[in-house]
CSV table of C-alpha atoms in Angstrom, one decimal:
chain,number,residue,atom,x,y,z
A,28,MET,CA,-14.9,17.2,-12.9
A,29,GLU,CA,-15.0,16.9,-9.1
A,30,PRO,CA,-15.8,13.3,-8.0
A,31,LEU,CA,-17.9,14.5,-5.1
A,32,THR,CA,-21.5,15.5,-5.7
A,33,LEU,CA,-23.3,13.9,-2.8
A,34,PRO,CA,-23.1,15.6,0.7
A,35,VAL,CA,-21.5,13.6,3.4
A,36,ASN,CA,-23.7,11.0,5.1
A,37,GLN,CA,-26.4,11.2,2.4
A,38,PRO,CA,-29.0,8.5,3.3
A,39,LEU,CA,-29.9,6.1,0.6
A,40,ALA,CA,-32.9,3.8,0.0
A,41,SER,CA,-30.4,1.1,-1.0
A,42,VAL,CA,-26.8,0.7,-1.7
A,43,SER,CA,-27.6,-0.1,-5.3
A,44,ALA,CA,-29.3,3.3,-5.7
A,45,GLY,CA,-26.1,5.0,-4.4
A,46,LEU,CA,-23.9,3.1,-6.8
A,47,ALA,CA,-26.2,3.9,-9.7
A,48,VAL,CA,-25.7,7.6,-8.8
A,49,MET,CA,-21.9,7.3,-8.4
A,50,ARG,CA,-21.7,5.6,-11.7
A,51,HIS,CA,-22.2,9.0,-13.3
A,52,VAL,CA,-19.8,10.7,-11.0
A,53,THR,CA,-16.9,8.4,-11.1
A,54,PRO,CA,-17.6,5.7,-13.7
A,55,PRO,CA,-16.5,2.1,-12.9
A,56,GLN,CA,-13.7,0.9,-15.1
A,57,CYS,CA,-13.4,-2.4,-13.3
A,58,VAL,CA,-15.2,-3.5,-10.1
A,59,ILE,CA,-13.7,-5.9,-7.5
A,60,HIS,CA,-16.6,-7.3,-5.6
A,61,ILE,CA,-15.7,-9.3,-2.5
A,62,GLY,CA,-18.4,-11.3,-0.7
A,63,ALA,CA,-20.4,-11.8,-3.9
A,64,GLY,CA,-22.0,-15.0,-2.7
A,65,ASN,CA,-23.2,-17.2,-5.6
A,66,GLY,CA,-23.1,-14.1,-8.0
A,67,GLY,CA,-26.8,-13.9,-8.6
A,68,ILE,CA,-27.6,-10.6,-7.0
A,69,ALA,CA,-24.1,-9.2,-7.6
A,70,GLY,CA,-24.3,-10.2,-11.3
A,71,ARG,CA,-27.6,-8.5,-11.8
A,72,GLN,CA,-26.4,-5.3,-10.1
A,73,TRP,CA,-23.3,-5.0,-12.3
A,74,LYS,CA,-25.3,-5.9,-15.4
A,75,ASP,CA,-27.8,-3.2,-14.7
A,76,LEU,CA,-25.0,-0.7,-14.2
A,77,ALA,CA,-23.4,-1.8,-17.5
A,78,VAL,CA,-20.0,-2.6,-15.9
A,79,ALA,CA,-17.8,-4.2,-18.5
A,80,GLN,CA,-15.0,-5.5,-16.2
A,81,VAL,CA,-15.9,-7.3,-12.9
A,82,VAL,CA,-14.0,-9.7,-10.6
A,83,MET,CA,-16.4,-11.3,-8.2
A,84,ILE,CA,-14.9,-13.1,-5.2
A,85,ASP,CA,-16.4,-15.3,-2.4
A,86,ALA,CA,-14.6,-17.4,0.1
A,87,HIS,CA,-17.2,-20.2,0.5
A,88,PRO,CA,-16.0,-23.1,-1.8
A,89,ALA,CA,-19.6,-24.4,-2.1
A,90,VAL,CA,-20.7,-21.5,-4.2
A,91,ALA,CA,-17.6,-21.4,-6.5
A,92,ASP,CA,-19.4,-23.2,-9.4
A,93,GLN,CA,-22.5,-20.9,-9.2
A,94,LEU,CA,-20.2,-17.9,-9.0
A,95,ALA,CA,-18.3,-19.1,-12.1
A,96,ASN,CA,-21.6,-19.5,-14.0
A,97,ALA,CA,-22.7,-16.0,-13.0
A,98,VAL,CA,-19.7,-14.5,-14.8
A,99,ALA,CA,-19.6,-17.0,-17.8
A,100,GLU,CA,-21.7,-14.9,-20.2
A,101,ALA,CA,-19.6,-11.7,-19.9
A,102,PRO,CA,-16.1,-12.0,-21.5
A,103,GLN,CA,-14.4,-9.6,-19.1
A,104,TRP,CA,-16.1,-10.9,-15.9
A,105,HIS,CA,-14.2,-13.2,-13.7
A,106,SER,CA,-14.7,-15.1,-10.4
A,107,ALA,CA,-12.6,-16.6,-7.7
A,108,SER,CA,-13.2,-18.7,-4.6
A,109,LEU,CA,-10.8,-17.0,-2.2
A,110,LEU,CA,-10.6,-15.9,1.4
A,111,LEU,CA,-9.0,-12.4,1.6
A,112,GLY,CA,-7.3,-10.7,4.6
A,113,ALA,CA,-4.5,-8.4,5.6
A,114,ASP,CA,-1.8,-11.2,5.5
A,115,GLU,CA,-1.1,-14.4,3.6
A,116,ALA,CA,-1.8,-17.6,5.6
A,117,GLU,CA,-1.9,-21.3,4.9
A,118,SER,CA,-4.9,-22.2,7.1
A,119,VAL,CA,-7.6,-19.8,8.5
A,120,PRO,CA,-10.9,-20.9,10.1
A,121,PHE,CA,-13.9,-20.0,7.9
A,122,LEU,CA,-17.3,-20.5,9.5
A,123,VAL,CA,-20.2,-21.7,7.4
A,124,THR,CA,-23.5,-20.7,9.1
A,125,SER,CA,-27.2,-21.0,8.7
A,126,ASN,CA,-27.2,-17.6,7.1
A,127,PRO,CA,-24.9,-17.2,4.1
A,128,SER,CA,-24.6,-13.5,4.8
A,129,ALA,CA,-22.9,-14.4,8.1
A,130,ASN,CA,-20.3,-16.8,6.6
A,131,GLY,CA,-16.8,-15.7,7.4
A,132,CYS,CA,-14.1,-15.5,10.1
A,133,VAL,CA,-16.2,-13.8,12.7
A,134,PRO,CA,-17.3,-16.0,15.6
A,135,ILE,CA,-21.1,-16.5,15.5
A,136,GLU,CA,-21.4,-15.3,19.1
A,137,ARG,CA,-20.5,-11.8,18.0
A,138,LEU,CA,-23.1,-11.9,15.2
A,139,ARG,CA,-26.1,-13.2,17.2
A,140,ALA,CA,-27.0,-9.6,18.1
A,141,LEU,CA,-27.8,-9.3,14.4
A,142,TRP,CA,-29.0,-12.8,13.8
A,143,PRO,CA,-30.3,-14.3,17.1
A,144,ASN,CA,-31.0,-17.8,15.6
A,145,LEU,CA,-27.7,-18.0,13.8
A,146,ARG,CA,-26.2,-21.5,13.9
A,147,GLU,CA,-22.7,-22.8,12.9
A,148,LEU,CA,-22.9,-25.6,10.3
A,149,GLU,CA,-19.2,-26.3,9.8
A,150,THR,CA,-15.7,-24.8,10.1
A,151,LEU,CA,-13.5,-25.0,7.1
A,152,LYS,CA,-9.7,-24.4,7.0
A,153,LEU,CA,-9.0,-22.1,4.0
A,154,PRO,CA,-5.8,-20.5,2.8
A,155,GLN,CA,-5.9,-16.7,3.1
A,156,ARG,CA,-4.4,-14.2,0.6
A,157,ARG,CA,-3.9,-10.5,0.2
A,158,LEU,CA,-6.0,-8.8,-2.5
A,159,ASP,CA,-2.9,-7.2,-4.1
A,160,GLN,CA,-1.1,-10.5,-4.3
A,161,PHE,CA,-4.2,-12.1,-5.9
A,162,LEU,CA,-4.6,-9.3,-8.5
A,163,ASP,CA,-0.9,-9.3,-9.3
A,164,THR,CA,-0.8,-13.0,-10.1
A,165,SER,CA,-4.3,-13.7,-11.4
A,166,HIS,CA,-5.6,-10.6,-13.1
A,167,PRO,CA,-2.8,-8.1,-13.7
A,168,GLN,CA,-4.4,-6.5,-16.8
A,169,LEU,CA,-7.8,-6.0,-15.0
A,170,ALA,CA,-6.1,-4.9,-11.8
A,171,ALA,CA,-4.6,-1.9,-13.6
A,172,GLN,CA,-8.2,-0.8,-14.4
A,173,ALA,CA,-9.8,-1.5,-11.0
A,174,ASN,CA,-11.2,1.6,-9.6
A,175,TRP,CA,-14.3,0.4,-7.6
A,176,LEU,CA,-14.0,-2.0,-4.6
A,177,VAL,CA,-17.1,-3.5,-3.0
A,178,ILE,CA,-16.7,-5.4,0.3
A,179,ASP,CA,-19.9,-7.2,1.2
A,180,CYS,CA,-18.6,-9.2,4.2
A,181,PHE,CA,-17.1,-8.8,7.6
A,182,PRO,CA,-14.6,-7.5,8.5
A,183,ALA,CA,-13.7,-5.0,5.8
A,184,LEU,CA,-10.6,-3.4,7.3
A,185,PRO,CA,-8.2,-6.4,6.9
A,186,ILE,CA,-9.3,-6.6,3.2
A,187,LEU,CA,-8.6,-3.0,2.7
A,188,ALA,CA,-5.2,-3.4,4.4
A,189,GLY,CA,-4.5,-6.3,2.0
A,190,ALA,CA,-5.3,-4.2,-1.1
A,191,GLY,CA,-1.9,-2.5,-0.7
A,192,ARG,CA,-1.0,-0.2,-3.5
A,193,TYR,CA,-4.3,-0.8,-5.4
A,194,LEU,CA,-6.0,1.4,-2.8
A,195,ASP,CA,-4.2,4.3,-4.4
A,196,GLN,CA,-5.9,3.8,-7.7
A,197,LEU,CA,-9.5,3.3,-6.4
A,198,ASP,CA,-12.1,6.0,-6.9
A,199,LEU,CA,-14.8,4.3,-4.8
A,200,VAL,CA,-15.0,1.9,-1.9
A,201,CYS,CA,-18.4,0.5,-0.9
A,202,SER,CA,-18.3,-1.5,2.3
A,203,ARG,CA,-20.6,-3.3,4.7
A,204,ALA,CA,-20.2,-1.4,8.0
A,205,ILE,CA,-21.4,-1.6,11.6
A,206,LEU,CA,-23.3,1.6,12.4
A,207,ASN,CA,-23.8,1.0,16.1
A,208,PRO,CA,-20.8,-0.8,17.7
A,209,GLU,CA,-22.7,-0.9,21.0
A,210,LEU,CA,-25.2,-3.3,19.4
A,211,LEU,CA,-22.7,-5.2,17.3
A,212,ASP,CA,-19.0,-5.3,18.0
A,213,VAL,CA,-16.8,-6.8,15.2
A,214,GLU,CA,-13.3,-5.5,15.1
A,215,GLY,CA,-12.4,-3.9,11.8
A,216,SER,CA,-16.0,-3.4,10.7
A,217,SER,CA,-17.3,-0.2,12.4
A,218,MET,CA,-18.0,3.0,10.5
A,219,ALA,CA,-15.5,4.8,12.7
A,220,GLU,CA,-12.7,2.3,11.9
A,221,LEU,CA,-13.4,2.4,8.1
A,222,THR,CA,-13.5,6.2,8.2
A,223,ALA,CA,-10.3,6.5,10.2
A,224,TYR,CA,-8.5,4.2,7.7
A,225,LEU,CA,-9.9,5.6,4.5
A,226,THR,CA,-9.8,9.3,5.2
A,227,PRO,CA,-5.9,9.6,5.3
A,228,GLN,CA,-6.0,7.7,2.0
A,229,GLY,CA,-8.0,10.6,0.4
A,230,PHE,CA,-11.5,9.2,0.7
A,231,ARG,CA,-14.7,10.9,2.0
A,232,GLN,CA,-17.9,9.1,3.0
A,233,VAL,CA,-20.7,10.4,0.8
A,234,ALA,CA,-23.6,8.0,1.3
A,235,LEU,CA,-25.0,5.5,3.7
A,236,SER,CA,-27.6,2.8,3.3
A,237,GLU,CA,-29.0,1.3,6.5
A,238,GLY,CA,-29.7,-2.4,6.5
A,239,LEU,CA,-32.7,-4.2,7.9
A,240,HIS,CA,-31.0,-4.2,11.3
A,241,PRO,CA,-30.3,-0.7,12.7
A,242,ALA,CA,-26.7,-1.7,13.6
A,243,LEU,CA,-25.8,-2.6,10.0
A,244,GLY,CA,-25.5,-0.7,6.8
A,245,ASP,CA,-23.4,-0.1,3.7
A,246,ALA,CA,-21.2,3.0,3.3
A,247,ILE,CA,-19.9,4.6,0.1
A,248,PHE,CA,-16.6,6.4,0.2
A,249,VAL,CA,-15.2,8.2,-2.9
A,250,ARG,CA,-11.9,9.7,-3.7
A,251,ASP,CA,-11.8,13.4,-2.7
A,252,ALA,CA,-10.1,15.2,-5.6
A,253,GLN,CA,-8.9,18.1,-3.5
A,254,ALA,CA,-7.5,15.8,-0.9
A,255,LYS,CA,-5.9,13.6,-3.6
A,256,ARG,CA,-4.2,16.6,-5.2
A,257,ALA,CA,-3.0,17.7,-1.8
A,258,ALA,CA,-1.6,14.2,-1.1
A,259,GLU,CA,0.1,14.2,-4.5
A,260,ARG,CA,1.6,17.6,-3.9
A,261,GLN,CA,2.8,16.4,-0.4
A,262,ALA,CA,4.3,13.3,-2.0
A,263,GLN,CA,6.0,15.4,-4.7
A,264,LEU,CA,7.4,17.7,-2.0
A,265,ALA,CA,8.6,14.7,0.0
A,266,THR,CA,10.4,13.3,-3.1
A,267,LEU,CA,12.0,16.7,-3.9
A,268,THR,CA,13.1,17.1,-0.2
A,269,GLN,CA,14.6,13.6,-0.3
A,270,GLU,CA,16.4,14.4,-3.6
A,271,ARG,CA,17.6,17.7,-2.1
A,272,ASP,CA,18.8,16.0,1.0
A,273,ALA,CA,20.5,13.3,-1.0
A,274,GLN,CA,22.3,16.0,-3.1
A,275,THR,CA,23.3,17.9,0.0
A,276,THR,CA,24.7,14.7,1.5
A,277,LEU,CA,26.5,13.9,-1.7
A,278,ALA,CA,28.0,17.4,-1.9
A,279,ALA,CA,29.1,17.2,1.8
A,280,GLU,CA,30.7,13.8,1.1
A,281,ARG,CA,32.6,15.1,-1.9
A,282,LEU,CA,33.7,18.2,0.1
A,283,ALA,CA,35.0,15.8,2.8
A,284,GLN,CA,36.8,13.7,0.2
A,285,LEU,CA,38.3,16.8,-1.3
A,286,ALA,CA,39.4,18.0,2.2
A,287,THR,CA,41.0,14.6,2.8
A,288,LEU,CA,42.8,14.6,-0.5
A,289,THR,CA,44.0,18.1,0.1
A,290,GLN,CA,45.3,17.1,3.5
A,291,GLU,CA,47.0,14.1,2.0
A,292,ARG,CA,48.5,16.3,-0.8
A,293,ASP,CA,49.7,18.8,1.8
A,294,ALA,CA,51.2,16.0,3.9
A,295,GLN,CA,53.0,14.6,0.8
A,296,THR,CA,54.3,18.1,0.0
A,297,THR,CA,55.5,18.6,3.5
A,298,LEU,CA,57.1,15.2,3.5
A,299,ALA,CA,58.8,16.0,0.2
A,300,ALA,CA,60.1,19.3,1.5
A,301,GLU,CA,61.4,17.6,4.6
A,302,ARG,CA,63.2,15.0,2.5
A,303,GLN,CA,64.6,17.7,0.3
A,304,ALA,CA,65.9,19.5,3.3
A,305,GLN,CA,67.4,16.3,4.7
A,306,LEU,CA,69.0,15.7,1.3
A,307,ALA,CA,70.5,19.2,1.3
A,308,THR,CA,71.8,18.7,4.8
A,309,LEU,CA,73.4,15.4,3.9
A,310,THR,CA,74.9,16.9,0.7
A,311,GLN,CA,76.4,19.7,2.8
A,312,GLU,CA,77.8,17.2,5.3
A,313,ARG,CA,79.2,15.1,2.5
A,314,ASP,CA,80.8,18.1,0.8
A,315,ALA,CA,82.2,19.2,4.2
A,316,GLN,CA,83.6,15.7,4.7
A,317,THR,CA,85.1,15.7,1.2
A,318,GLU,CA,86.7,19.1,1.8
A,319,LEU,CA,88.1,17.9,5.2
A,320,ALA,CA,89.4,14.7,3.6
A,321,ALA,CA,91.1,16.7,0.8
A,322,GLY,CA,92.7,19.0,3.4
A,323,ARG,CA,94.1,16.1,5.4
A,324,GLN,CA,95.4,14.6,2.2
A,325,ALA,CA,97.2,17.8,1.4
A,326,GLN,CA,98.7,17.9,4.9
A,327,LEU,CA,99.9,14.4,4.4
A,328,ALA,CA,101.5,15.2,1.1
A,329,THR,CA,103.3,18.2,2.7
A,330,LEU,CA,104.7,16.1,5.5
A,331,ALA,CA,105.9,13.5,3.1
């Protein structure tokens, strides 16, 4: 079954409505939800969609206990208090603001176009991890099933970069996105940046939900089956080409070795022939000297 049924840029009343539709197109095996807050809204959403396996992540340590409580009743739901990015780092500034939706690593000056009265409450220093490293070490069994990624925070692009090889197994990415970068400029968060990053990975944008502010929304990208097959064929072709080139190189190396051995053998043969000729010459000279000595000996005997 083709995983695309919605036309590109299909408007949605809400992102939840879009995910409810996509559930029937590309069913979620395991959802990784980043920026889940205290887990209240996110938990209800995944419960309504009957998702059996969920990992909810939020960077703000103050909501860690609430987030843990939100996943406690589901045996295969998990939570983590974790700041994610493109690279691993020991200490990254995390801004806690007067609006929990604005918490993160983006300076509040850049967000005031969206929230004019936004205030900074405190700045925390948090370790930052890559998503693939976190999944490998904390949830390897669930990670193998993860096929939906929801990013409900800014900026999304570094998190996608930190997903590493797990991006290849995703069927759906739902991300907060800036729809009008002229009104709101946050690097790594615009629709253009997300599209440019995900399209070569085999994704197509199929739906869009505008937020309360016209510059903000949520975009749903799904794996394009045709593009995925083309990418797989391209990867197979590249592998076969590499194997062919490797075999060609190996054959050339063996031919070169054979040529070298042949040259060495011919050189040894030539050297042996030269030595044999030298031996024959020396033998002739020896025989001639022997004959000459015998003649002289005969002459001496006659004179005597």
